[in-house]
Coordinates of C-alpha atoms in Angstrom, one line a residue:
X8 CA -32.3 17.8 27.2
X9 CA -34.3 16.4 29.9
X10 CA -35.5 17.9 32.8
X11 CA -36.5 21.2 34.2
X12 CA -36.3 24.2 32.4
X13 CA -33.3 26.3 32.2
X14 CA -33.1 30.0 31.3
X15 CA -30.1 32.9 30.4
X16 CA -29.4 35.6 31.4
X17 CA -30.9 39.2 31.5
X18 CA -28.3 41.5 29.1
X19 CA -28.7 45.2 29.2
X20 CA -26.9 46.1 25.6
X21 CA -30.4 47.0 23.2
X22 CA -28.6 47.0 19.4
X23 CA -31.1 48.2 16.5
X24 CA -30.3 47.0 12.8
X25 CA -31.8 44.9 10.6
X26 CA -30.5 41.5 9.4
X27 CA -31.5 39.1 6.9
X28 CA -31.0 35.9 8.9
X29 CA -29.7 33.1 7.6
X30 CA -31.2 29.3 7.2
X31 CA -29.9 25.9 7.6
X32 CA -29.3 24.7 4.1
X33 CA -31.0 21.5 3.0
X34 CA -31.7 20.5 -1.3
X35 CA -34.3 21.3 -2.5
X36 CA -34.8 21.5 -6.9
X37 CA -34.5 23.9 -9.1
X38 CA -34.3 24.4 -12.1
X39 CA -31.8 26.1 -13.8
X40 CA -29.2 27.9 -16.7
X41 CA -26.6 29.9 -16.9
X42 CA -29.3 32.3 -18.1
X43 CA -32.7 32.8 -19.1
X44 CA -32.4 31.0 -22.2
X45 CA -31.3 28.5 -20.6
X46 CA -33.3 28.4 -17.8
X47 CA -35.7 27.4 -20.8
X48 CA -34.2 24.8 -21.9
X49 CA -34.7 23.2 -18.3
X50 CA -38.0 24.2 -18.2
X51 CA -38.2 22.3 -21.4
X52 CA -36.6 18.9 -20.4
X53 CA -38.6 18.9 -16.9
X54 CA -41.3 18.6 -18.9
X55 CA -41.2 17.4 -22.4
X56 CA -38.8 15.5 -22.5
X57 CA -39.8 12.8 -25.1
X58 CA -41.0 15.9 -27.2
X59 CA -42.9 17.7 -28.9
X60 CA -45.1 18.3 -32.1
X61 CA -44.8 22.2 -31.6
X62 CA -42.9 24.7 -29.8
X63 CA -43.8 28.2 -29.2
X64 CA -40.7 31.1 -29.6
X65 CA -40.4 34.2 -28.2
X66 CA -38.2 37.2 -27.6
X67 CA -36.1 37.7 -23.8
X68 CA -35.7 40.3 -23.7
X69 CA -38.6 42.2 -23.3
X70 CA -42.5 40.9 -22.2
X71 CA -45.1 42.6 -24.2
X72 CA -44.9 40.1 -26.7
X73 CA -44.6 37.3 -24.5
X74 CA -47.7 38.5 -21.5
X75 CA -50.2 36.7 -23.7
X76 CA -48.8 33.6 -25.0
X77 CA -49.1 31.2 -22.2
X78 CA -52.4 29.7 -23.0
X79 CA -51.6 29.1 -26.4
X80 CA -48.4 27.4 -25.3
X81 CA -50.8 24.8 -23.1
X82 CA -53.3 24.6 -25.8
X83 CA -50.4 23.5 -28.7
X84 CA -49.3 21.5 -25.3
X85 CA -46.1 23.5 -26.0
X86 CA -43.1 24.9 -24.1
X87 CA -42.2 28.4 -24.8
X88 CA -38.2 28.6 -25.8
X89 CA -36.7 32.1 -25.9
X90 CA -34.3 34.0 -27.6
X91 CA -32.8 37.4 -28.3
X92 CA -34.1 39.7 -30.9
X93 CA -31.4 38.9 -34.2
X94 CA -30.0 35.7 -34.0
X95 CA -31.5 32.2 -32.3
X96 CA -29.9 31.1 -28.9
X97 CA -28.0 28.6 -29.4
X98 CA -29.3 26.6 -26.8
X99 CA -32.8 27.7 -28.3
X100 CA -31.6 25.9 -31.0
X101 CA -30.7 23.3 -29.7
X102 CA -33.5 22.4 -27.6
X103 CA -35.3 23.0 -30.6
X104 CA -33.7 20.0 -31.9
X105 CA -33.9 18.1 -29.4
X106 CA -37.8 17.9 -29.3
X107 CA -37.8 17.6 -33.0
X108 CA -41.7 19.2 -33.7
X109 CA -43.6 20.1 -36.9
X110 CA -44.2 23.2 -36.2
X111 CA -43.0 26.3 -34.6
X112 CA -44.7 29.4 -33.1
X113 CA -43.4 32.5 -33.6
X114 CA -44.8 35.4 -31.1
X115 CA -43.8 38.8 -32.1
X116 CA -42.7 41.3 -34.5
X117 CA -39.3 40.7 -36.8
X118 CA -38.0 43.4 -34.4
X119 CA -38.8 41.0 -31.6
X120 CA -38.0 38.2 -33.6
X121 CA -36.4 38.4 -37.1
X122 CA -37.2 37.5 -40.4
X123 CA -33.5 35.6 -40.0
X124 CA -34.5 33.7 -37.2
X125 CA -37.7 31.9 -39.5
X126 CA -35.1 31.5 -41.7
X127 CA -33.2 29.1 -39.6
X128 CA -35.7 27.5 -38.4
X129 CA -37.6 26.7 -41.7
X130 CA -34.1 25.0 -42.9
X131 CA -34.4 23.2 -40.4
X132 CA -37.4 21.4 -41.8
X133 CA -39.8 23.1 -39.2
X134 CA -42.9 24.4 -40.8
X135 CA -42.7 28.5 -39.4
X136 CA -45.7 31.1 -38.6
X137 CA -45.3 34.0 -37.1
X138 CA -48.5 36.1 -34.5
X139 CA -47.1 39.3 -33.7
X140 CA -49.4 42.3 -34.3
X141 CA -49.3 46.4 -34.5
X142 CA -48.3 46.6 -30.8
X143 CA -48.6 44.4 -27.4
X144 CA -52.4 44.6 -27.1
X145 CA -52.7 43.8 -30.7
X146 CA -50.2 40.3 -30.2
X147 CA -52.1 39.8 -27.8
X148 CA -56.1 40.0 -29.5
X149 CA -53.9 37.7 -32.2
X150 CA -52.5 34.7 -30.0
X151 CA -56.7 35.1 -28.6
X152 CA -57.8 34.4 -32.3
X153 CA -55.1 31.7 -32.3
X154 CA -56.2 30.0 -29.1
X155 CA -59.8 29.9 -30.4
X156 CA -59.1 28.9 -33.5
X157 CA -57.0 25.6 -32.3
X158 CA -59.1 25.3 -29.2
X159 CA -61.4 22.2 -28.9
X160 CA -63.5 23.7 -26.3
X161 CA -65.1 28.4 -26.7
X162 CA -63.7 29.8 -23.5
X163 CA -66.3 30.7 -20.9
X164 CA -64.0 33.5 -19.4
X165 CA -61.2 35.4 -20.6
X166 CA -59.0 36.8 -17.9
X167 CA -57.6 41.4 -18.6
X168 CA -54.4 42.0 -17.4
X169 CA -52.4 45.5 -17.9
X170 CA -50.0 45.6 -20.8
X171 CA -47.5 48.0 -18.5
X172 CA -45.7 45.4 -17.1
X173 CA -45.4 41.7 -16.4
X174 CA -46.3 40.0 -13.0
X175 CA -50.6 40.5 -13.3
X176 CA -50.3 37.9 -16.5
X177 CA -48.1 35.7 -16.0
X178 CA -49.7 34.9 -11.8
X179 CA -52.6 33.7 -13.6
X180 CA -50.7 32.4 -16.8
X181 CA -51.7 28.7 -15.2
X182 CA -54.7 29.2 -14.8
X183 CA -56.2 30.7 -18.2
X184 CA -53.7 28.0 -19.7
X185 CA -55.6 25.4 -17.8
X186 CA -58.6 27.1 -18.7
X187 CA -58.6 27.2 -21.9
X188 CA -58.8 31.3 -20.9
X189 CA -57.1 34.0 -23.2
X190 CA -55.5 36.6 -21.8
X191 CA -56.2 40.6 -22.7
X192 CA -53.9 42.5 -22.7
X193 CA -55.1 46.7 -21.8
X194 CA -53.9 50.2 -20.9
X195 CA -54.4 51.5 -17.0
X196 CA -56.5 54.1 -17.5
X197 CA -59.7 52.6 -20.2
X198 CA -59.8 49.5 -22.5
X199 CA -57.5 49.6 -26.1
X200 CA -59.6 49.5 -29.2
X201 CA -57.9 46.5 -30.5
X202 CA -58.4 44.8 -26.1
X203 CA -62.5 45.8 -27.2
X204 CA -61.8 43.5 -30.0
X205 CA -60.5 40.6 -28.5
X206 CA -63.2 40.4 -26.1
X207 CA -65.9 40.7 -28.7
X208 CA -64.3 38.3 -30.6
X209 CA -64.0 36.1 -27.0
X210 CA -67.7 36.5 -26.3
X211 CA -67.0 34.7 -22.7
X212 CA -69.3 35.3 -19.6
X213 CA -67.6 36.8 -17.7
X214 CA -63.9 38.3 -17.5
X215 CA -61.5 38.3 -14.6
X216 CA -59.9 41.5 -14.2
X217 CA -56.2 41.6 -12.6
X218 CA -54.6 44.1 -10.4
X219 CA -55.5 46.5 -8.9
X220 CA -57.1 49.9 -9.7
X221 CA -53.1 51.3 -10.5
X222 CA -52.8 48.6 -13.5
X223 CA -56.6 48.4 -14.1
X224 CA -58.9 51.3 -13.6
X225 CA -62.3 51.4 -12.9
X226 CA -62.5 53.6 -15.6
X227 CA -61.7 50.7 -18.0
X228 CA -63.4 47.2 -16.4
X229 CA -66.0 49.8 -16.8
X230 CA -66.1 48.4 -20.8
X231 CA -65.9 45.7 -20.8
X232 CA -69.3 44.1 -21.6
X233 CA -70.8 40.9 -19.2
X234 CA -69.6 40.3 -15.4
X235 CA -65.9 41.2 -13.8
X236 CA -64.6 39.8 -11.1
X237 CA -61.3 42.0 -10.2
X238 CA -58.6 39.9 -7.9
X239 CA -55.9 42.2 -6.7
X240 CA -54.1 42.9 -3.8
X241 CA -51.2 45.6 -3.1
X242 CA -48.5 45.0 -5.4
X243 CA -47.8 41.8 -7.0
X244 CA -46.7 39.7 -4.7
X245 CA -50.0 39.7 -2.7
X246 CA -51.6 39.7 -5.8
X247 CA -50.6 36.7 -7.2
X248 CA -51.6 34.9 -3.9
X249 CA -55.0 36.1 -4.1
X250 CA -54.7 34.5 -7.3
X251 CA -53.6 31.2 -5.9
X252 CA -56.1 31.9 -2.9
X253 CA -59.5 32.6 -5.1
X254 CA -58.8 29.9 -8.2
X255 CA -56.0 27.9 -7.9
X256 CA -56.6 26.3 -4.2
X257 CA -57.4 23.5 -5.7
X258 CA -54.1 22.1 -7.5
X259 CA -51.0 20.5 -6.6
X260 CA -49.3 21.8 -3.6
X261 CA -46.1 21.1 -5.0
X262 CA -45.4 24.4 -6.0
X263 CA -42.9 26.9 -8.2
X264 CA -41.6 29.9 -7.3
X265 CA -40.6 32.6 -9.1
X266 CA -38.7 35.4 -8.8
X267 CA -41.0 38.7 -9.5
X268 CA -38.7 41.5 -10.6
X269 CA -38.1 39.2 -14.1
X270 CA -40.5 37.6 -16.2
X271 CA -38.3 35.3 -18.4
X272 CA -38.0 32.3 -16.0
X273 CA -42.3 32.5 -14.7
X274 CA -43.0 33.0 -18.6
X275 CA -40.8 29.4 -19.2
X276 CA -42.3 27.5 -16.2
X277 CA -45.5 28.9 -16.1
X278 CA -46.8 26.1 -19.3
X279 CA -45.3 23.2 -17.2
X280 CA -47.3 24.2 -14.3
X281 CA -50.7 24.7 -16.5
X282 CA -49.3 21.4 -17.1
X283 CA -49.0 19.8 -14.1
X284 CA -51.9 22.3 -12.6
X285 CA -49.3 23.2 -9.7
X286 CA -49.2 28.2 -8.9
X287 CA -46.1 30.0 -9.2
X288 CA -45.7 31.7 -5.9
X289 CA -43.7 35.2 -7.1
X290 CA -40.9 36.4 -4.5
X291 CA -38.0 39.5 -4.5
X292 CA -34.1 37.9 -5.8
X293 CA -33.1 38.2 -2.6
X294 CA -36.1 37.9 0.5
X295 CA -39.5 36.3 0.6
X296 CA -41.8 38.1 2.5
X297 CA -43.8 37.5 5.2
X298 CA -46.6 38.0 2.7
X299 CA -45.5 35.9 -0.2
X300 CA -44.8 33.1 3.4
X301 CA -48.3 33.7 4.9
X302 CA -49.8 33.2 0.8
X303 CA -47.9 29.6 1.0
X304 CA -48.2 28.8 4.0
X305 CA -52.0 29.0 4.2
X306 CA -51.6 27.4 0.4
X307 CA -51.2 24.1 2.4
X308 CA -47.6 24.6 0.3
X309 CA -45.6 20.6 0.8
X310 CA -42.6 21.3 -1.6
X311 CA -41.1 23.6 -3.4
X312 CA -39.5 24.2 -7.2
X313 CA -37.0 27.1 -8.0
X314 CA -37.6 28.9 -11.8
X315 CA -33.9 29.8 -12.2
X316 CA -30.5 30.3 -10.5
X317 CA -29.3 32.3 -8.1
X318 CA -29.1 35.5 -9.8
X319 CA -33.0 35.7 -9.6
X320 CA -33.5 33.3 -6.4
X321 CA -30.7 33.8 -4.1
X322 CA -29.3 30.7 -1.8
X323 CA -31.5 33.8 1.2
X324 CA -34.8 32.7 -0.5
X325 CA -34.1 29.1 -1.0
X326 CA -33.3 28.1 3.1
X327 CA -36.1 30.7 3.8
X328 CA -38.7 28.7 2.3
X329 CA -36.9 25.3 3.1
X330 CA -37.2 26.3 7.2
X331 CA -41.6 27.5 5.8
X332 CA -42.0 24.0 5.5
X333 CA -41.0 22.9 9.2
X334 CA -43.7 24.6 10.2
X335 CA -47.0 23.9 12.1
X336 CA -50.3 25.5 11.9
X337 CA -50.4 29.2 10.7
X338 CA -47.4 31.2 10.3
X339 CA -49.3 34.4 10.8
X340 CA -49.5 33.9 14.2
X341 CA -45.6 34.0 14.4
X342 CA -43.3 37.4 14.8
X343 CA -42.0 37.8 11.3
X344 CA -38.7 38.3 14.6
X345 CA -39.8 35.1 15.7
X346 CA -39.0 33.5 12.3
X347 CA -36.1 34.8 11.9
X348 CA -34.6 34.0 14.9
X349 CA -36.1 30.3 14.2
X350 CA -33.8 30.3 11.1
X351 CA -31.0 31.7 12.8
X352 CA -31.0 28.7 15.8
X353 CA -31.8 25.2 12.4
X354 CA -28.7 27.3 10.5
X355 CA -26.2 26.3 14.0
X356 CA -28.1 22.6 14.2
X357 CA -27.2 22.3 11.2
X358 CA -24.0 23.7 11.0
X359 CA -23.4 21.7 13.8
X360 CA -24.6 18.5 11.6
X361 CA -28.0 18.2 14.3
X362 CA -31.1 18.2 12.9
X363 CA -33.2 21.2 12.0
X364 CA -36.3 22.0 14.5
X365 CA -40.0 21.8 13.5
X366 CA -41.8 25.7 14.1
X367 CA -44.2 24.6 16.4
X368 CA -47.0 26.8 16.4
X369 CA -48.6 26.1 19.5
X370 CA -45.8 26.0 20.9
X371 CA -44.7 29.7 19.6
X372 CA -47.7 30.9 21.5
X373 CA -46.4 29.9 24.7
X374 CA -43.1 31.2 24.0
X375 CA -44.3 34.3 23.0
X376 CA -47.1 34.8 26.1
X377 CA -44.3 34.3 27.8
X378 CA -42.3 37.3 26.5
X379 CA -45.1 39.5 26.9
X380 CA -45.2 38.5 30.7
X381 CA -41.7 38.8 31.7
X382 CA -41.5 42.9 29.6
X383 CA -45.1 43.0 31.4
X384 CA -43.5 42.5 35.2
X385 CA -39.9 43.7 34.7
X386 CA -38.5 40.5 34.8
X387 CA -36.3 37.6 33.3
X388 CA -37.3 34.4 34.4
X389 CA -39.0 31.4 34.0
X390 CA -40.8 31.6 37.2
X391 CA -42.2 34.3 38.6
X392 CA -44.0 34.6 42.6
X393 CA -47.8 34.1 40.4
X394 CA -45.8 32.4 37.7
X395 CA -43.9 29.2 36.0
X396 CA -43.3 28.7 32.4
X397 CA -44.1 24.6 33.8
X398 CA -47.5 26.0 34.8
X399 CA -48.2 27.8 31.2
X400 CA -46.9 25.5 28.7
X401 CA -48.7 22.5 30.3
X402 CA -52.0 24.9 30.5
X403 CA -54.7 23.5 28.6
X404 CA -52.4 21.5 27.0
X405 CA -50.3 18.5 26.3
X406 CA -47.5 19.4 26.5
X407 CA -44.9 18.2 28.7
X408 CA -42.7 20.2 30.8
X409 CA -39.6 17.6 31.5
X410 CA -39.0 18.0 27.8
X411 CA -38.5 21.2 27.5
X412 CA -35.6 23.8 28.0
X413 CA -36.4 27.2 27.4
X414 CA -33.7 30.4 26.9
X415 CA -35.0 34.0 27.6
X416 CA -32.4 37.2 26.5
X417 CA -33.9 41.2 27.0
X418 CA -31.6 43.5 25.7
X419 CA -31.0 42.9 22.4
X420 CA -32.1 42.9 18.3
X421 CA -31.6 41.6 16.1
X422 CA -31.9 37.8 15.8
X423 CA -28.8 37.6 15.0
X424 CA -27.7 39.8 18.2
X425 CA -29.2 36.8 21.2
X426 CA -28.1 33.4 18.8
X427 CA -24.5 34.9 18.9
X428 CA -25.9 36.0 23.2
X429 CA -26.9 32.1 23.3
X430 CA -23.7 30.7 21.8
X431 CA -21.8 32.1 24.3
X432 CA -23.3 30.8 27.2
X433 CA -22.5 27.4 28.4
X434 CA -26.4 26.2 29.2
X435 CA -28.3 28.3 26.5
X436 CA -25.9 26.4 24.0
X437 CA -26.9 23.0 25.3
X438 CA -30.0 23.7 25.1
X439 CA -30.3 25.0 21.6
X440 CA -27.9 22.1 20.6
X441 CA -30.0 19.8 22.1
X442 CA -30.1 16.1 19.7
X443 CA -32.9 15.2 21.7
X444 CA -35.2 18.1 21.5
X445 CA -37.5 18.1 18.0
X446 CA -40.2 21.1 17.4
X447 CA -39.3 24.8 19.2
X448 CA -41.6 27.6 19.6
X449 CA -40.2 30.9 19.1
X450 CA -41.6 34.6 21.2
X451 CA -40.7 38.0 21.0
X452 CA -42.4 41.2 22.9
X453 CA -41.6 44.9 21.9
X454 CA -43.3 47.9 23.7
X455 CA -42.2 50.5 21.3
X456 CA -45.0 52.9 23.9
X457 CA -42.1 52.4 26.9
X458 CA -40.7 55.4 28.5
X459 CA -36.9 54.0 28.2
X460 CA -35.1 52.9 26.1
X461 CA -34.0 49.9 28.7
X462 CA -37.5 48.7 28.9
X463 CA -38.3 49.4 25.5
X464 CA -35.4 46.6 25.1
X465 CA -37.4 43.9 23.2
X466 CA -38.2 39.8 25.3
X467 CA -37.5 37.0 23.2
X468 CA -38.3 33.0 24.6
X469 CA -37.2 30.3 22.8
X470 CA -39.2 26.7 23.8
X471 CA -36.6 23.4 22.6
X472 CA -39.0 20.9 23.4
X473 CA -38.3 16.8 22.3
X474 CA -41.9 15.0 21.7
X475 CA -42.0 11.7 22.6
X476 CA -42.7 9.5 19.6

C-alpha cells in the first residue's frame, strides 16, 4: 500500500507462553524414503544414477561400526547402504541389483551384519569382503588401514572423534571423506589402544580433534602425537556449524540438512555430500535452533535439501529454512521473536496466495529502533513530539517513507497473538496483505527490569516495504 504510515492501537493484554510459529510452505528438495533403509537407497539413486562398481553395506540399527566408513566409501566412490542385522533389507537388495557392483564391502562384524547377508550378496555373483573388528575402535582402525591401502595419496591429517556418540564424527565426515582423511574413534578420557595403533599407522602430520572436553578430554588430546587442532561448539549443532565454517567455507552453498538426533540419514548422505563438496548441517527433528540458523546464514546457504522423511525432519523445519533463505543480511541481528513474526507474516500471505516477503535486516534495524523508542517513551504510535518513524526510516538510508506501511503493537506475546490481533484490524490487515510489498522489517523490544507487567509488555513494529524496480 502506498502512502503515509498507518499504525495499530494499543492492546494491554499480556500473554506469556511458548509458540512454535509456522511458516509459509514452499517447494524444497527432500531425499527420503519410508524408513532409514529406503532413504539410504534414495541417496544412492541421487548420487549413483548409472550404477557403481563398489558398494559399502553397514547396519542401520546402531552407529558404532559405521562412524568411520565415510572416507573409505568416498575413496571407492561407493554409496553406503543400510540393512538389518540378520536379513538383507529388501530395499538394499534391490538397490544393489540396480547398481550392479563388482564388489561390496560390509562394515561390521557378524552381529552387526550376519553371515547370511554376506551369502545372499555372494549368490548375486558379487565379490564381498568384510571389515569388522573386536570393537568400534578396532573397526575404525581397520577401516583406516584399508583407506591407506586403496588411496593413491597418504593422508596429511587424521580426524579424531568420540566413539561414544555419532554427531561429531558424522558432521566432519563429508570433509574427511573429500580429503581422504581417516576418522578414528576414541574414549572420552583416553585414547583407546586401537586408536593409538591407527594413528601410528597413518603417520599423519596433524590431527583434528572434534568436539569439546566432554567428548574428548584434554588428557586424550595430549596423547595424540604431533599437532592437534580442536574444533568444538557447546553442543552437536554448534560443533557442526563450526566445522563447516572452519573447514568447508568454500564448499557449495546448496547444502544438505539432516537430523542430529539419529545417525542413518546423515551417514548415508555424508558420502553424497563429499562427492558434491557440500556440507551437511544438523538440526533437531521438529525445529531449527538459532545456532543453526546463524551458521547457515553466515555460510551463505543458497538452497537446501533435507535428508530423511517428515519423522526425521518435519514440515516446521522445512518452512523455517525456506524463510531463512529470504533473509537479506546478517541473521544474528534479527531477534528470535522477530523471526517468529516474520514466519507468521509469510504464512498468512501464502495462505492468501500472495508472494512471500523478504526480511531486510537494515529495515529490521529501523523497526527494532522504533520498538525500543516506543518502550522508552511509553507510547504507541508512528510519531512523537520528538520523532516520526518517517524520519527514522529515511535517516542515512535509501528508504522512502511513501513506500512503507507500519503495524505496531504493545502488550501481546508471543508472535501468534500479535498476528491474530493484526488480522482482526482492517488497516493492519491491509498493511500485512499489501500485494505491492516486497520486503519487511520486524522489530521487538522488551525490558524485564521495568516495574510492572504493563510496562514490561513487549513492543512490536513491522514495516512493510515496496522496493521500486
